[in-house]
Tab-separated table of C-alpha atoms in Angstrom:
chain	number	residue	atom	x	y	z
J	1	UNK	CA	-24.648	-19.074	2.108
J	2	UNK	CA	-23.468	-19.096	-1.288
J	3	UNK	CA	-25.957	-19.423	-4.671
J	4	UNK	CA	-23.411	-23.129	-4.649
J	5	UNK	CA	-24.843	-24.110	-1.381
J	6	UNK	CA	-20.972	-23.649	0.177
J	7	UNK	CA	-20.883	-21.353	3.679
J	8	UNK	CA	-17.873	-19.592	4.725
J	9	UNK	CA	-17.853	-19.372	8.029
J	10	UNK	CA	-17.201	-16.084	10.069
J	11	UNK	CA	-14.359	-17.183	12.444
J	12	UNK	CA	-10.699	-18.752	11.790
J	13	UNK	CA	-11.277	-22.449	11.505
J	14	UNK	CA	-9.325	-22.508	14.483
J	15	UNK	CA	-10.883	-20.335	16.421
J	16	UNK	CA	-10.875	-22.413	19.614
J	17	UNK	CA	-7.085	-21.302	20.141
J	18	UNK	CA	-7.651	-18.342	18.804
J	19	UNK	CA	-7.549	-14.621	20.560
J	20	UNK	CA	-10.052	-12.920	18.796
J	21	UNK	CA	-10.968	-9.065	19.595
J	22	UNK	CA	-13.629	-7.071	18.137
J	23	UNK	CA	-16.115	-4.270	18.524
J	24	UNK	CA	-20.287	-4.641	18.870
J	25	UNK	CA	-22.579	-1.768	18.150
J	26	UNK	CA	-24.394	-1.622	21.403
J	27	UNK	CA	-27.766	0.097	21.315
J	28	UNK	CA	-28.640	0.401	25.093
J	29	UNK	CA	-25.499	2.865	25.362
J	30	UNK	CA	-26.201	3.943	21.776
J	31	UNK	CA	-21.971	3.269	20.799
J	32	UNK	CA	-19.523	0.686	20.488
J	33	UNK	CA	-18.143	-2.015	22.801
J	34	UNK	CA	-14.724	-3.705	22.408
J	35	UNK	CA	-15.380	-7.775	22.677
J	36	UNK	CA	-13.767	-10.798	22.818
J	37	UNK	CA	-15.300	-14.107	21.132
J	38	UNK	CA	-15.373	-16.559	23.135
J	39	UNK	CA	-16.877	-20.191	21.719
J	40	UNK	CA	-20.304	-18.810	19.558
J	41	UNK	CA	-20.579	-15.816	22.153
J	42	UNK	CA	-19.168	-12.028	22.543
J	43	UNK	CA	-17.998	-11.436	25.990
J	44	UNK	CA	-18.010	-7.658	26.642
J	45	UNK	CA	-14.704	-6.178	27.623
J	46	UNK	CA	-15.671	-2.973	28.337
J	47	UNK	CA	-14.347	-3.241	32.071
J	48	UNK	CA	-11.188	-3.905	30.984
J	49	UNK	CA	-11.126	-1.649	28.336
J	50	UNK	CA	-13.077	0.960	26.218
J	51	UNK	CA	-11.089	1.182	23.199
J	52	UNK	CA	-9.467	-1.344	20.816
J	53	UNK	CA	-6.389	1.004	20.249
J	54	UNK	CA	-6.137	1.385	24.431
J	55	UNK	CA	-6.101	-2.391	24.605
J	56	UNK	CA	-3.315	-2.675	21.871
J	57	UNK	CA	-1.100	-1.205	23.288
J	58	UNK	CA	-1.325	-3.106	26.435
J	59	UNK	CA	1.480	-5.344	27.542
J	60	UNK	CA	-0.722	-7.506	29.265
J	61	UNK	CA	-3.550	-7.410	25.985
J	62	UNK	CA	-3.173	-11.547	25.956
J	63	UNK	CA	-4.042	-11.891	29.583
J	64	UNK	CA	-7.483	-9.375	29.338
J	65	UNK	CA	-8.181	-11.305	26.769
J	66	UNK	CA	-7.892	-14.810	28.652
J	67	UNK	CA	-9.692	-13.269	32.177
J	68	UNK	CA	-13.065	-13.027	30.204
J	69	UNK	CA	-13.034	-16.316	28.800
J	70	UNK	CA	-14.862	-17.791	31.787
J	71	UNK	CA	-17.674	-14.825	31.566
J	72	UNK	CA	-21.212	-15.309	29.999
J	73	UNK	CA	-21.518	-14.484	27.048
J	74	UNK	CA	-23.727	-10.468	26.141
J	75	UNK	CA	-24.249	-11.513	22.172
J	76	UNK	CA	-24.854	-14.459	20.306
J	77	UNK	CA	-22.130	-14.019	17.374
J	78	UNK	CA	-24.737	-15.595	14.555
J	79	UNK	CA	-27.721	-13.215	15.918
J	80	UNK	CA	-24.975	-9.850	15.423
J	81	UNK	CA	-23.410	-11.581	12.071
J	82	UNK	CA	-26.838	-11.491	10.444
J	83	UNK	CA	-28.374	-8.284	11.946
J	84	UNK	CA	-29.212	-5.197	10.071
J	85	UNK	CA	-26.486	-2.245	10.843
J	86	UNK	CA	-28.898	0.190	11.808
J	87	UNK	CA	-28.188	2.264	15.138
J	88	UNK	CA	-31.089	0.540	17.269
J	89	UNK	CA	-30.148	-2.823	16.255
J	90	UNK	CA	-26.698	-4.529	17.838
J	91	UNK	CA	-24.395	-5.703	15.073
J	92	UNK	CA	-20.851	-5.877	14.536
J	93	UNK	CA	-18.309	-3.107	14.034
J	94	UNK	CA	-15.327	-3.119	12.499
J	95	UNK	CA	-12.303	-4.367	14.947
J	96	UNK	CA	-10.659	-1.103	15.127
J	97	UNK	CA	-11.421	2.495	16.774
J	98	UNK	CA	-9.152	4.879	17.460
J	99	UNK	CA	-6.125	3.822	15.123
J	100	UNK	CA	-5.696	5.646	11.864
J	101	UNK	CA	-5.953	3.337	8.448
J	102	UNK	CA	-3.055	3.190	6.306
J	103	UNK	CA	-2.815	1.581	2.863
J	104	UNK	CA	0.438	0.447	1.085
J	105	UNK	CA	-0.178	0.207	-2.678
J	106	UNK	CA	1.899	-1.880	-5.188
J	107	UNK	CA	3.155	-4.640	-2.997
J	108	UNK	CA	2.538	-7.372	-5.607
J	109	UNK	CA	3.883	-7.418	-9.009
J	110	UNK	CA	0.546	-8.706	-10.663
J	111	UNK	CA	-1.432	-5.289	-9.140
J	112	UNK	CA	1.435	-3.321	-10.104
J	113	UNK	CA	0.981	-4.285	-14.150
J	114	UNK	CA	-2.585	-3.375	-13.688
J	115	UNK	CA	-1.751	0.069	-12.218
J	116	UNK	CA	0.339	0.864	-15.049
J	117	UNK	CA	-2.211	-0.038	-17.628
J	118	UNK	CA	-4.572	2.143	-15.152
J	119	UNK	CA	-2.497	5.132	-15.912
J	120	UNK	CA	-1.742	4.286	-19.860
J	121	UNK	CA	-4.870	4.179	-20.634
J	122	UNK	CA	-6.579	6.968	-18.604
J	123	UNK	CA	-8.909	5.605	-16.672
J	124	UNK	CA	-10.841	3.645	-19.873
J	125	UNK	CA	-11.318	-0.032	-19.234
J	126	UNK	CA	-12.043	-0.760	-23.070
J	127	UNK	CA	-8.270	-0.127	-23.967
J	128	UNK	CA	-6.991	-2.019	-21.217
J	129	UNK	CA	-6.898	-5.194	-22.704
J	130	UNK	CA	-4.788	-4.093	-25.558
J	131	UNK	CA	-2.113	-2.309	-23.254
J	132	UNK	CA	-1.993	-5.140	-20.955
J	133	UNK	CA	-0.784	-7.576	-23.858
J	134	UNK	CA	2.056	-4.946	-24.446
J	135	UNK	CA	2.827	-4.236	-21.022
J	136	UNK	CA	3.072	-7.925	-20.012
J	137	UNK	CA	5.516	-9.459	-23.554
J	138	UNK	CA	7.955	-5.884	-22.657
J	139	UNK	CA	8.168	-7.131	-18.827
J	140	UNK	CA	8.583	-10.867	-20.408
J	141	UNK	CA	7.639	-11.700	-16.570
J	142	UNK	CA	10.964	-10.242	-15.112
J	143	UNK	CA	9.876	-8.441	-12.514
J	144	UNK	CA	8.090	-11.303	-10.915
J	145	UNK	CA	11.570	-12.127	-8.696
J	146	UNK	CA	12.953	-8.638	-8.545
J	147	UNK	CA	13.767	-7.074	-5.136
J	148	UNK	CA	12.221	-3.960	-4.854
J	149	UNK	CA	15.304	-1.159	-4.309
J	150	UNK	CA	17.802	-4.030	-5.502
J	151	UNK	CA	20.626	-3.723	-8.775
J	152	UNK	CA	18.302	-5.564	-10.823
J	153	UNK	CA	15.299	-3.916	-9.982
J	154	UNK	CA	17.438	-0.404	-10.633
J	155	UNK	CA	18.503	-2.116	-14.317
J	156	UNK	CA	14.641	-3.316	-14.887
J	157	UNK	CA	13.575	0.801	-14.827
J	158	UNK	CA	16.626	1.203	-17.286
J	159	UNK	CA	14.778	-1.562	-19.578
J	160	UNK	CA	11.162	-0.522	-19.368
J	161	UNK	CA	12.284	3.436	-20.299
J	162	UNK	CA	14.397	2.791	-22.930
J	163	UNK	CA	10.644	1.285	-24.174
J	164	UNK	CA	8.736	3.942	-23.103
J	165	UNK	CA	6.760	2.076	-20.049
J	166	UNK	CA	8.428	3.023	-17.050
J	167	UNK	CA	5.615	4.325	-14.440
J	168	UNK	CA	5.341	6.047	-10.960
J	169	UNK	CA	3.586	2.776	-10.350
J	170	UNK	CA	6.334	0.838	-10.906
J	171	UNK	CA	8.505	3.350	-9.301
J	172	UNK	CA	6.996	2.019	-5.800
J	173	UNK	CA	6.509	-1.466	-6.539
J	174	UNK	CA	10.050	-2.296	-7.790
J	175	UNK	CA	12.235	1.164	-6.238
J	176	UNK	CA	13.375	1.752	-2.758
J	177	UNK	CA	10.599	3.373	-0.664
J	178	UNK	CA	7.027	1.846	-1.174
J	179	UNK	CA	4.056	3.708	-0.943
J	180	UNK	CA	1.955	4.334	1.677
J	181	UNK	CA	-0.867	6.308	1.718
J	182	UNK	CA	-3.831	6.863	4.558
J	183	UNK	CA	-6.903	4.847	3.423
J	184	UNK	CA	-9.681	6.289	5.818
J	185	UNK	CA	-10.474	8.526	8.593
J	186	UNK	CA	-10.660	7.384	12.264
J	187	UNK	CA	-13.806	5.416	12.964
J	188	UNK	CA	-14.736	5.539	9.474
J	189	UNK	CA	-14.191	2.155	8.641
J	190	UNK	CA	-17.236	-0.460	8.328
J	191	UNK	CA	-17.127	-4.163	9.466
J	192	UNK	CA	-18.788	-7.747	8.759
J	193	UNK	CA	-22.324	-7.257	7.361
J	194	UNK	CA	-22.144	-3.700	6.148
J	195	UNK	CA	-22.246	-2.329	2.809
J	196	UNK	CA	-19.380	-1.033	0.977
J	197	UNK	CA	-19.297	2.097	-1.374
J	198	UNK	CA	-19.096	2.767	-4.281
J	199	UNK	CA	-20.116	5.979	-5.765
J	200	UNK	CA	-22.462	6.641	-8.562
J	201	UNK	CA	-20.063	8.398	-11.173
J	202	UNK	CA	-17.618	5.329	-11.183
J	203	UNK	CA	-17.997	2.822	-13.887
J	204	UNK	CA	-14.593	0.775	-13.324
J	205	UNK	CA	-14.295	-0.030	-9.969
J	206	UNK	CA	-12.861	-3.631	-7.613
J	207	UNK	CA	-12.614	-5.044	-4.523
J	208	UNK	CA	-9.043	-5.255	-3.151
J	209	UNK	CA	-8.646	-8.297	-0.566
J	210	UNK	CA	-6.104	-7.387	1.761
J	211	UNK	CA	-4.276	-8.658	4.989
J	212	UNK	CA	-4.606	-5.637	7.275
J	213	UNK	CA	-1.760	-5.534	10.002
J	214	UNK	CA	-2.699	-4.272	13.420
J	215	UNK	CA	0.091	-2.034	14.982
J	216	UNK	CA	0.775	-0.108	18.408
J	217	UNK	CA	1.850	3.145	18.399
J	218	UNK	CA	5.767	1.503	18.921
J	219	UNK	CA	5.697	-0.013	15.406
J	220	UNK	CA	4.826	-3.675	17.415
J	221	UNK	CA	2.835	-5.908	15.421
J	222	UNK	CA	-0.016	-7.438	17.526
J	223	UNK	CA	-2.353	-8.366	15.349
J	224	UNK	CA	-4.274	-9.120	11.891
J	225	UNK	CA	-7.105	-8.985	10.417
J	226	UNK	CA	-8.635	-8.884	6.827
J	227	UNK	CA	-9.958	-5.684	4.476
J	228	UNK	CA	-11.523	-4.482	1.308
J	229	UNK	CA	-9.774	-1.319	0.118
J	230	UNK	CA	-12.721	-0.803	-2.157
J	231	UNK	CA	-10.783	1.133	-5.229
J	232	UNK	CA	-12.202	3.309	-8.701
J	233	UNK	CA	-9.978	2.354	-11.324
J	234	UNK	CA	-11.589	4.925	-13.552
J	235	UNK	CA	-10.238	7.756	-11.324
J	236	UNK	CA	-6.911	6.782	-9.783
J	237	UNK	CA	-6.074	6.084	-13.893
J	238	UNK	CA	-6.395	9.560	-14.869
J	239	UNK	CA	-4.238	10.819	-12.067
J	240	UNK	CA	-1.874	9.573	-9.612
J	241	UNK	CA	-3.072	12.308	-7.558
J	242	UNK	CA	-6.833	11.239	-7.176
J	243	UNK	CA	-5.502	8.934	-5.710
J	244	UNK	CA	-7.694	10.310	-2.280
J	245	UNK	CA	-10.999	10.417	-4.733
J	246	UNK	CA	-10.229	6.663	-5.734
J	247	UNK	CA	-9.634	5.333	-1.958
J	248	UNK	CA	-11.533	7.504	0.458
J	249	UNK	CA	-15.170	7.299	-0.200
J	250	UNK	CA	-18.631	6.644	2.070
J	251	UNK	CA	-17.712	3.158	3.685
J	252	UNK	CA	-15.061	2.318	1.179
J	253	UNK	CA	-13.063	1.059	3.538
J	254	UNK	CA	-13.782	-2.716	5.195
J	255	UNK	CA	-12.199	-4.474	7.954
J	256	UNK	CA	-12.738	-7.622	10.060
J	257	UNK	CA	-14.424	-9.748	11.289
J	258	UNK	CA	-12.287	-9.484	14.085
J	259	UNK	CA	-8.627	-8.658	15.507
J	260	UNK	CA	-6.527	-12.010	15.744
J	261	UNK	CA	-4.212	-11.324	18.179
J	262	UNK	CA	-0.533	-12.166	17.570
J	263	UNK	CA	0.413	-14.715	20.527
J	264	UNK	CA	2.346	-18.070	21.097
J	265	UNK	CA	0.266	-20.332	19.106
J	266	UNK	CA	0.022	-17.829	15.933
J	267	UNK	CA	3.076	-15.573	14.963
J	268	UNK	CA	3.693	-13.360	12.116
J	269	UNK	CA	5.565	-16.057	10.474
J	270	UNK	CA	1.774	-17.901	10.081
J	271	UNK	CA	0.772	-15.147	7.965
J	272	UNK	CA	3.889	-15.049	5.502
J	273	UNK	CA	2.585	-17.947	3.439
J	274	UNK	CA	-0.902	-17.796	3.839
J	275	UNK	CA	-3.513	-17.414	1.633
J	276	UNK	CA	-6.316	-14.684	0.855
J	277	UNK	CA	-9.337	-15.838	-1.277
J	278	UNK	CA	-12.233	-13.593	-2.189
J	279	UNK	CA	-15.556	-14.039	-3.976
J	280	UNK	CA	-18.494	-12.101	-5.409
J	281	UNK	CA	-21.286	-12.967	-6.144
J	282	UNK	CA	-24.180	-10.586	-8.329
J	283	UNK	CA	-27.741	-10.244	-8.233
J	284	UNK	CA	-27.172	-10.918	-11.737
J	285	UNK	CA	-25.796	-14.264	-11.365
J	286	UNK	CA	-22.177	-13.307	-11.660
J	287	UNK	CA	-19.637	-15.159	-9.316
J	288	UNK	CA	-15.691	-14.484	-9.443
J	289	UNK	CA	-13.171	-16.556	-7.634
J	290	UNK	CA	-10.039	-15.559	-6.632
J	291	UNK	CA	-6.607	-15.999	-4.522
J	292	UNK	CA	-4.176	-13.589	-3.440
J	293	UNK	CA	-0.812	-15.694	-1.708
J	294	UNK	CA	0.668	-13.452	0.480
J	295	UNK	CA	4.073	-14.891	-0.630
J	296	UNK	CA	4.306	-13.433	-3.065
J	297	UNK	CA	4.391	-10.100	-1.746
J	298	UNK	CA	7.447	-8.195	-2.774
J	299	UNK	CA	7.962	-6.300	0.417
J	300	UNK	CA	7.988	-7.940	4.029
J	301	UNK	CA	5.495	-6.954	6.646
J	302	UNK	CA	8.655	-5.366	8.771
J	303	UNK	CA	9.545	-3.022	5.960
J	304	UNK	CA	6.083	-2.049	5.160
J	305	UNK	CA	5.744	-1.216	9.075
J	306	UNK	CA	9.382	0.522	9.077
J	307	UNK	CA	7.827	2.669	6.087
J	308	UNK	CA	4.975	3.980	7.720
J	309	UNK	CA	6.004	4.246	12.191
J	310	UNK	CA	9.381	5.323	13.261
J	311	UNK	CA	11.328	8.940	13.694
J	312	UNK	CA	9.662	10.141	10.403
J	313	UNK	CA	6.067	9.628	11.889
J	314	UNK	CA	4.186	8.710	14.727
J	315	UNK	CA	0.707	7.463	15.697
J	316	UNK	CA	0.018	7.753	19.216
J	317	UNK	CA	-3.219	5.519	18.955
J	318	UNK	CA	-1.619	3.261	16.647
J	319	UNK	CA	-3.063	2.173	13.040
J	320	UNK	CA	-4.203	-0.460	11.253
J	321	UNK	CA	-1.930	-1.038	7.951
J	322	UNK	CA	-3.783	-2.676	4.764
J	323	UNK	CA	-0.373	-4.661	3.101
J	324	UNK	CA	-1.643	-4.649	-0.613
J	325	UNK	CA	-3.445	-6.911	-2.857
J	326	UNK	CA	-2.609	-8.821	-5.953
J	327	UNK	CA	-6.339	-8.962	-7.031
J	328	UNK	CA	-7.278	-6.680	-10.261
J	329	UNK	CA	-9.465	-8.334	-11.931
J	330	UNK	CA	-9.731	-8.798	-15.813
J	331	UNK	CA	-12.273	-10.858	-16.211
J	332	UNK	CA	-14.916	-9.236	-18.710
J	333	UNK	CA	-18.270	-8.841	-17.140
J	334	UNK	CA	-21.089	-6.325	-18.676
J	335	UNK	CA	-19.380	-6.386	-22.435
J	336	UNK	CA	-16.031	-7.912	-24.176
J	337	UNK	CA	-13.367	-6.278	-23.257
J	338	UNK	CA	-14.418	-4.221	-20.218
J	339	UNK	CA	-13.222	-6.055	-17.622
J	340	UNK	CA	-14.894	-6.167	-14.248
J	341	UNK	CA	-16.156	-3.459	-12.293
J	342	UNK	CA	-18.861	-3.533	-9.475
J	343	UNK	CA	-22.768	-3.857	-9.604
J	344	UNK	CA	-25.180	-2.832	-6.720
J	345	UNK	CA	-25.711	-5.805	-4.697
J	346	UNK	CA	-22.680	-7.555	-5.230
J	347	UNK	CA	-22.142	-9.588	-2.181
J	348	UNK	CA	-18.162	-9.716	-1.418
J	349	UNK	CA	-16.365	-12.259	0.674
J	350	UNK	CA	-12.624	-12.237	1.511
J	351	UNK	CA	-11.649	-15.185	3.647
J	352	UNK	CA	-8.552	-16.845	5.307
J	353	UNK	CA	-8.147	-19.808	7.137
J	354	UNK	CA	-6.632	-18.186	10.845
J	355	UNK	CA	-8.639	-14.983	10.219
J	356	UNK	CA	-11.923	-15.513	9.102
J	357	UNK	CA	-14.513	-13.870	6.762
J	358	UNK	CA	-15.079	-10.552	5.887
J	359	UNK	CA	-18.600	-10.306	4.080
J	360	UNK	CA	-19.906	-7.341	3.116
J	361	UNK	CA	-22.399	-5.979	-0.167
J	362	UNK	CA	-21.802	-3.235	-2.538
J	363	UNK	CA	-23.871	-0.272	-2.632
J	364	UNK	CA	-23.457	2.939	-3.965
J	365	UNK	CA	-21.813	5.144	-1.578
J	366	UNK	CA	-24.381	8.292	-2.045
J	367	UNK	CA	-27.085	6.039	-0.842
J	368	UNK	CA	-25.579	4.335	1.670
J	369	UNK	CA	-26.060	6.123	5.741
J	370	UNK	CA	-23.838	8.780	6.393
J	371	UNK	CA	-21.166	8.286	8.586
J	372	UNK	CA	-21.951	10.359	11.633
J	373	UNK	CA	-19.861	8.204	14.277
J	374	UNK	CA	-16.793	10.307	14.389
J	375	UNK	CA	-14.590	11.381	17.383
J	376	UNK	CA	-16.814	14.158	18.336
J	377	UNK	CA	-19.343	11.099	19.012
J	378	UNK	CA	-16.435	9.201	20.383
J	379	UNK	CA	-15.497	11.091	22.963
J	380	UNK	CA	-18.937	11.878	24.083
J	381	UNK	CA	-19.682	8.146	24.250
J	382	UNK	CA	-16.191	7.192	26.601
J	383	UNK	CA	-17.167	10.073	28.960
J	384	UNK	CA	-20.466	8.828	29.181
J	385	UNK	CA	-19.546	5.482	29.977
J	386	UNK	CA	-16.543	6.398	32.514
J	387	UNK	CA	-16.314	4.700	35.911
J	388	UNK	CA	-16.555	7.420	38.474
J	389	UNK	CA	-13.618	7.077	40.810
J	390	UNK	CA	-14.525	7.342	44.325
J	391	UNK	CA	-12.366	9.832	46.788
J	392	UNK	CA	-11.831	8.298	50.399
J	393	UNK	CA	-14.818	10.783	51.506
J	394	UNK	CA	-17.327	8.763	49.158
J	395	UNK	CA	-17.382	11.985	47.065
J	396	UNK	CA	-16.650	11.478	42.897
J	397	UNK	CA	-13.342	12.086	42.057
């Protein structure tokens, strides 16, 4: 509940025709479950399946799916949204396992400007005000309708050399190939509920609300879902190439609530014009608003997709594709002039009509549990759980 008395509520606000996958930390078999929600209830899928990325790549995902909807429900999905994340306590995961997380940066035109005033002024947020009034009267708002890789965008790089503000940053946002980059390690990510990091040295840091695009290892889009690429704008301004340091921290990266399956009743075509909102609120009675219209991305979906699976690389387990976000905030918060950046406690919500909520609260990432679930874990955990398969003489298989 929000300090306005306003609720945002976990599911799509359609979530009755919705095909909704996730993952439950289940402490009985000390591991994860894949689950589908089903009215106010989890139904476990673990018969069916014992990985999200296994039932991905199914053709039949849809029908799974629909076979469990007449089951009982195993969790109550407002017990697990408000339950502590601990290992003896059943709470939700986030709604992808074995896929690998991929990030492409610059999509938007407004995060682009930021990145560029990232990198001229090295990382300091108290000279970032004055660069961004230069940046923004040499672009004179030009580059808000160019097509990345296009003649125009090609003569825009011309313009913003000759004036001594041309940027790798807007190298990918406005040239040919856009950047992708991986965002976390398998199983790293955290879901709904969980803490976010953030770690101690950083003193510029933001939430970035994203769309997150769930793939199959043929480059087939099958699903969606919603992140926080939690990013250090103090480090990935002094170099390009921290750009690992910046993005890959203790449970800096967020997904969920849950995997909305592509199917008759919502396309990709839904997602092209809708909208991402996020909020935080502060311990210290802060509270930001924002919107991030996936319209105006400058890249589609497709080409993002093309840019990361095909002859040039392959993901056998598929991966889970953050699109880009629009959101970099300016507005001051400690002190004129500074901008935002995080506090401990900040409680983050990014939201979208078909896809839910994705709550989770800042800490700082040397605090927060280790990650210790990794594929060493993994693998131990499906071998455990494996259905023994019986030989004609009764004998295991």
């Amino acid at each position: 509940m929000h300090a306005d008395g306003t609720d945002a509520g976990v599911l799509p606000r359609d979530a009755g025709a919705a095909r909704l996958v996730g993952r439950v930390w289940d402490p009985q078999i000390a591991g994860p479950r894949v689950v589908a929600v089903c009215g106010d209830g989890l139904v476990d899928l673990s018969a069916e399946t014992r990985t999200v990325s296994e039932l991905m790549e199914r053709e039949d995902a849809i029908a799974v799916i629909d076979a469990v909807a007449a089951h009982p429900p195993r969790w109550s999905l407002a017990e697990l949204a408000g339950a502590a994340h601990r290992e003896d306590v059943a709470h939700l995961l986030a709604p992808i396992d074995l896929q690998v997380v991929k990030a492409c940066g610059v999509t938007f035109v407004d995060s682009m400007i930021e990145r560029v005033i990232e990198e001229r002024v090295g990382g300091d947020p108290e000279r970032a005000g004055a660069v961004r009034t230069r940046v923004i009267e040499a672009l004179g708002g030009t580059l808000a309708s160019v097509r990345p890789g296009s003649p125009e965008a090609a003569r825009a790089k011309d313009v913003l050399r000759e004036q001594g503000l041309w940027s790798q940053y807007l190298e990918v946002g406005i040239g040919p190939d856009p950047e992708v980059f991986t965002k976390a390690p398998v199983l790293s990510s955290v879901g709904y509920g969980a803490h976010v990091g953030v770690p101690r040295a950083s003193s510029w840091n933001n939430p970035e609300p994203e769309l997150v695009l769930v793939v199959a290892s043929t480059g087939r889009i099958v699903g969606a879902t919603l992140g926080n690429d939690v990013n250090l704008r103090d480090v990935e301004g002094r170099s390009a190439l921290l750009l690992g340091k910046a993005k890959d921290n203790n449970a800096s990266s967020a997904i969920g609530p849950f995997v909305r399956m592509l199917d008759d009743g919502f396309a990709l075509d839904a997602l092209r014009d809708a909208e991402i909102t996020l909020r935080i609120d502060g311990e210290d009675g802060f509270a930001l608003q924002a919107a991030s219209p996936l319209s105006r991305i400058s890249r589609t979906f497709e080409e993002l997709v093309a840019a990361t699976v095909g002859a040039h690389h392959q993901y056998p387990d598929g991966f889970a594709l953050y699109t880009g976000t629009m959101f970099a905030p300016t507005t001051d918060r400690d002190e004129p002039g500074a901008g935002f950046t995080h506090h401990p406690g900040d409680v983050v919500e990014i939201s979208s009509p078909r896809l839910g909520t994705l709550r989770t609260t800042v800490g700082i990432a040397e605090e927060l549990p280790p990650w210790t679930f990794g594929l060493t874990r993994m693998l131990r955990h499906l071998d455990a759980q494996r259905t023994p398969v019986l030989t004609p003489s009764g004998a295991d298989a």
